[in-house]
GROMACS .gro file of C-alpha atoms in nm:
model
  189
    1MET     CA    1  15.233  18.774  10.030
    2SER     CA    2  14.921  18.780   9.817
    3ALA     CA    3  14.889  18.759   9.450
    4THR     CA    4  14.782  19.129   9.455
    5ASP     CA    5  15.109  19.219   9.632
    6TRP     CA    6  15.315  19.035   9.388
    7GLU     CA    7  15.139  19.178   9.061
    8LEU     CA    8  15.184  19.553   9.203
    9PHE     CA    9  15.535  19.499   9.279
   10LEU     CA   10  15.610  19.368   8.922
   11ARG     CA   11  15.396  19.650   8.767
   12ASP     CA   12  15.603  19.910   8.933
   13ILE     CA   13  15.932  19.744   8.825
   14ALA     CA   14  15.790  19.730   8.440
   15LEU     CA   15  15.656  20.086   8.482
   16CYS     CA   16  16.028  20.192   8.561
   17LEU     CA   17  16.176  19.997   8.268
   18ALA     CA   18  15.907  20.147   8.049
   19THR     CA   19  16.000  20.515   8.149
   20TYR     CA   20  16.384  20.488   8.172
   21GLN     CA   21  16.511  20.187   7.990
   22GLY     CA   22  16.764  20.293   7.739
   23ARG     CA   23  16.734  20.662   7.904
   24GLY     CA   24  16.929  20.647   8.202
   25PRO     CA   25  16.970  20.514   8.557
   26ALA     CA   26  16.656  20.527   8.800
   27VAL     CA   27  16.587  20.424   9.153
   28VAL     CA   28  16.221  20.299   9.219
   29TRP     CA   29  16.041  20.191   9.551
   30PRO     CA   30  15.807  19.933   9.427
   31ASP     CA   31  15.457  19.910   9.570
   32ARG     CA   32  15.435  19.637   9.837
   33ALA     CA   33  15.795  19.585   9.861
   34HIS     CA   34  15.745  19.528  10.234
   35ALA     CA   35  15.515  19.227  10.158
   36VAL     CA   36  15.746  19.077   9.873
   37LEU     CA   37  16.109  19.133   9.991
   38PRO     CA   38  16.058  18.815  10.260
   39ARG     CA   39  15.986  18.622   9.984
   40LEU     CA   40  16.271  18.712   9.753
   41ARG     CA   41  16.472  18.647  10.065
   42ASP     CA   42  16.336  18.293  10.110
   43LEU     CA   43  16.575  18.004  10.049
   44PRO     CA   44  16.506  17.629   9.970
   45ARG     CA   45  16.527  17.443  10.316
   46LEU     CA   46  16.664  17.121  10.361
   47ARG     CA   47  16.418  16.849  10.422
   48ASP     CA   48  16.492  16.523  10.605
   49PRO     CA   49  16.389  16.215  10.483
   50HIS     CA   50  16.048  16.219  10.656
   51GLY     CA   51  15.960  16.561  10.500
   52ARG     CA   52  16.040  16.755  10.816
   53HIS     CA   53  16.237  17.065  10.800
   54ALA     CA   54  16.602  16.976  10.879
   55ARG     CA   55  16.760  17.139  11.204
   56ARG     CA   56  17.087  17.311  11.178
   57ASP     CA   57  17.294  17.460  11.435
   58PRO     CA   58  17.247  17.865  11.447
   59ARG     CA   59  17.591  17.913  11.510
   60ASP     CA   60  17.692  17.771  11.169
   61PRO     CA   61  17.793  18.027  10.922
   62ARG     CA   62  17.643  17.843  10.627
   63ASP     CA   63  17.325  17.868  10.464
   64PRO     CA   64  17.041  17.632  10.525
   65ARG     CA   65  17.140  17.473  10.169
   66GLY     CA   66  17.510  17.419  10.344
   67LEU     CA   67  17.679  17.649  10.139
   68PRO     CA   68  17.924  17.890  10.279
   69GLY     CA   69  17.863  18.258  10.239
   70ALA     CA   70  17.490  18.288  10.117
   71TYR     CA   71  17.253  18.504  10.258
   72GLY     CA   72  17.279  18.596  10.613
   73GLY     CA   73  17.639  18.447  10.640
   74ARG     CA   74  17.977  18.609  10.552
   75ALA     CA   75  18.060  18.749  10.223
   76ASP     CA   76  18.078  18.527   9.907
   77ALA     CA   77  18.293  18.504   9.624
   78GLY     CA   78  18.086  18.594   9.319
   79LEU     CA   79  17.745  18.585   9.165
   80ARG     CA   80  17.549  18.284   9.188
   81PRO     CA   81  17.232  18.216   8.955
   82ALA     CA   82  16.915  18.239   9.177
   83PRO     CA   83  16.770  17.880   9.203
   84ARG     CA   84  16.442  17.804   9.025
   85GLY     CA   85  16.173  17.763   9.275
   86THR     CA   86  16.286  18.042   9.501
   87GLY     CA   87  16.123  18.390   9.492
   88ALA     CA   88  16.433  18.550   9.337
   89GLY     CA   89  16.377  18.306   9.021
   90ARG     CA   90  16.011  18.334   9.018
   91LEU     CA   91  16.061  18.736   8.990
   92ALA     CA   92  16.304  18.694   8.719
   93ALA     CA   93  16.079  18.466   8.523
   94ASP     CA   94  15.780  18.688   8.581
   95LEU     CA   95  15.945  19.009   8.503
   96GLY     CA   96  16.083  18.849   8.179
   97HIS     CA   97  15.754  18.739   8.069
   98ARG     CA   98  15.576  19.078   8.146
   99MET     CA   99  15.851  19.240   7.954
  100GLY     CA  100  15.905  18.993   7.664
  101TYR     CA  101  16.257  18.899   7.696
  102ALA     CA  102  16.494  18.668   7.910
  103VAL     CA  103  16.571  18.803   8.259
  104ASP     CA  104  16.841  18.620   8.464
  105ALA     CA  105  16.850  18.662   8.844
  106PHE     CA  106  17.163  18.623   9.026
  107GLU     CA  107  17.248  18.642   9.413
  108HIS     CA  108  17.534  18.808   9.570
  109THR     CA  109  17.641  18.914   9.916
  110LEU     CA  110  17.773  19.250   9.958
  111PRO     CA  111  18.058  19.227  10.228
  112ALA     CA  112  18.055  19.481  10.509
  113GLU     CA  113  18.268  19.770  10.505
  114ARG     CA  114  18.402  19.646  10.164
  115ALA     CA  115  18.316  19.757   9.795
  116LEU     CA  116  18.153  19.541   9.515
  117ALA     CA  117  18.146  19.658   9.151
  118LEU     CA  118  17.882  19.538   8.951
  119ARG     CA  119  17.916  19.575   8.575
  120HIS     CA  120  17.723  19.439   8.288
  121PRO     CA  121  17.837  19.661   7.990
  122GLY     CA  122  17.617  19.474   7.740
  123ALA     CA  123  17.291  19.451   7.952
  124ASP     CA  124  17.060  19.640   8.161
  125THR     CA  125  17.042  19.566   8.522
  126LEU     CA  126  16.839  19.591   8.812
  127VAL     CA  127  16.997  19.576   9.173
  128PHE     CA  128  16.787  19.530   9.471
  129LEU     CA  129  16.921  19.505   9.844
  130LEU     CA  130  16.725  19.277  10.002
  131GLN     CA  131  16.838  19.376  10.358
  132GLY     CA  132  17.031  19.659  10.495
  133GLY     CA  133  17.160  19.963  10.310
  134ALA     CA  134  17.468  20.081  10.088
  135ARG     CA  135  17.601  20.386   9.913
  136CYS     CA  136  17.554  20.301   9.533
  137HIS     CA  137  17.821  20.505   9.303
  138VAL     CA  138  17.698  20.507   8.947
  139GLU     CA  139  17.913  20.584   8.644
  140GLY     CA  140  17.763  20.654   8.315
  141PRO     CA  141  17.914  20.585   7.975
  142GLY     CA  142  18.184  20.820   7.848
  143GLY     CA  143  18.066  21.161   7.691
  144PRO     CA  144  18.173  21.298   7.362
  145GLY     CA  145  18.512  21.398   7.504
  146GLY     CA  146  18.551  21.051   7.645
  147GLU     CA  147  18.468  21.176   8.011
  148GLY     CA  148  18.194  20.963   8.185
  149TRP     CA  149  17.979  21.109   8.481
  150GLY     CA  150  17.909  20.983   8.834
  151ILE     CA  151  17.639  20.999   9.107
  152ASP     CA  152  17.636  20.867   9.436
  153LEU     CA  153  17.339  20.768   9.625
  154ARG     CA  154  17.207  20.550   9.919
  155LEU     CA  155  17.002  20.237   9.877
  156CYS     CA  156  16.806  20.084  10.143
  157ALA     CA  157  16.626  19.743  10.137
  158GLY     CA  158  16.344  19.736   9.905
  159GLU     CA  159  16.469  20.015   9.678
  160ILE     CA  160  16.537  19.880   9.333
  161PHE     CA  161  16.848  20.066   9.136
  162TYR     CA  162  16.794  20.034   8.755
  163ALA     CA  163  17.123  20.067   8.545
  164PRO     CA  164  17.113  20.081   8.181
  165ALA     CA  165  17.363  19.910   7.950
  166GLY     CA  166  17.714  20.091   7.965
  167HIS     CA  167  17.648  20.226   8.315
  168SER     CA  168  17.823  20.044   8.601
  169CYS     CA  169  17.748  20.072   8.991
  170THR     CA  170  17.982  20.015   9.279
  171LEU     CA  171  17.815  19.929   9.619
  172SER     CA  172  18.008  20.026   9.956
  173GLY     CA  173  17.941  20.119  10.291
  174ALA     CA  174  17.743  19.825  10.418
  175ARG     CA  175  17.774  19.786  10.791
  176ALA     CA  176  17.705  19.420  10.793
  177PRO     CA  177  17.658  19.186  10.498
  178CYS     CA  178  17.403  19.257  10.276
  179PRO     CA  179  17.221  19.009  10.067
  180LEU     CA  180  17.128  19.148   9.704
  181LEU     CA  181  16.984  19.043   9.413
  182LEU     CA  182  17.085  19.155   9.063
  183LEU     CA  183  16.852  19.094   8.746
  184VAL     CA  184  17.005  19.106   8.419
  185LEU     CA  185  16.772  19.190   8.131
  186ARG     CA  186  16.901  18.996   7.814
  187ALA     CA  187  16.730  19.227   7.566
  188VAL     CA  188  16.812  19.610   7.540
  189PRO     CA  189  16.582  19.837   7.346
   0.00000   0.00000   0.00000
C-alpha cells in the first residue's frame, strides 16, 4: 500500500463525515479500499528471540497473538481496543488528526449466523467490515411522536457505514465470522 492509497482512503472518509456528520447515516466506499483493507487486517506477529516470525499450527483457532476469537477465528465476546502500531490504530490516529478530535478504534468479530448490536448513543461511529458481508439494520432516534425509523442495507468488505450519535445498527446474516473495525468519534458537532 502506498502513501497515496492511504491518503485517498482517509480523504473519502473525511469527505463523508464533512457531508453527513450530524445529519444522518451514510455508506461510503472509500477510494483505494482494495489496497488499504489488507493493512487494516494486519495483526502484530509473534517473533521468536532471534527476530524471525514464530510458526504456529494452522489448525490452531487462536490468532497470531495467541488470543482466542480474534480476526479469522471464532466469534469473540466483545469489543477490543485496536492495538497501537496496527493498521486500525493508525487509521484512528490519522483520521482523528485530520478531523481535529479523538477517534478510538475497536476490533470485533461478527459471529456467523448471529446478530451483533452496535450502540454508542453519545458518539458518532464508523463501522468497517474487513472481510465478508452482512446485513445492517439501522435505527434512527425517536421522532416527535416517540417513534423511530429503520432501514436495512447490505454491507460488503470495504464499505464503511457512518452512524450519527443516537442511531444504532445491528449487523447480522454473515455466513462466516466477519472481522470488523468500529471507529468511535469522540467529538460530535
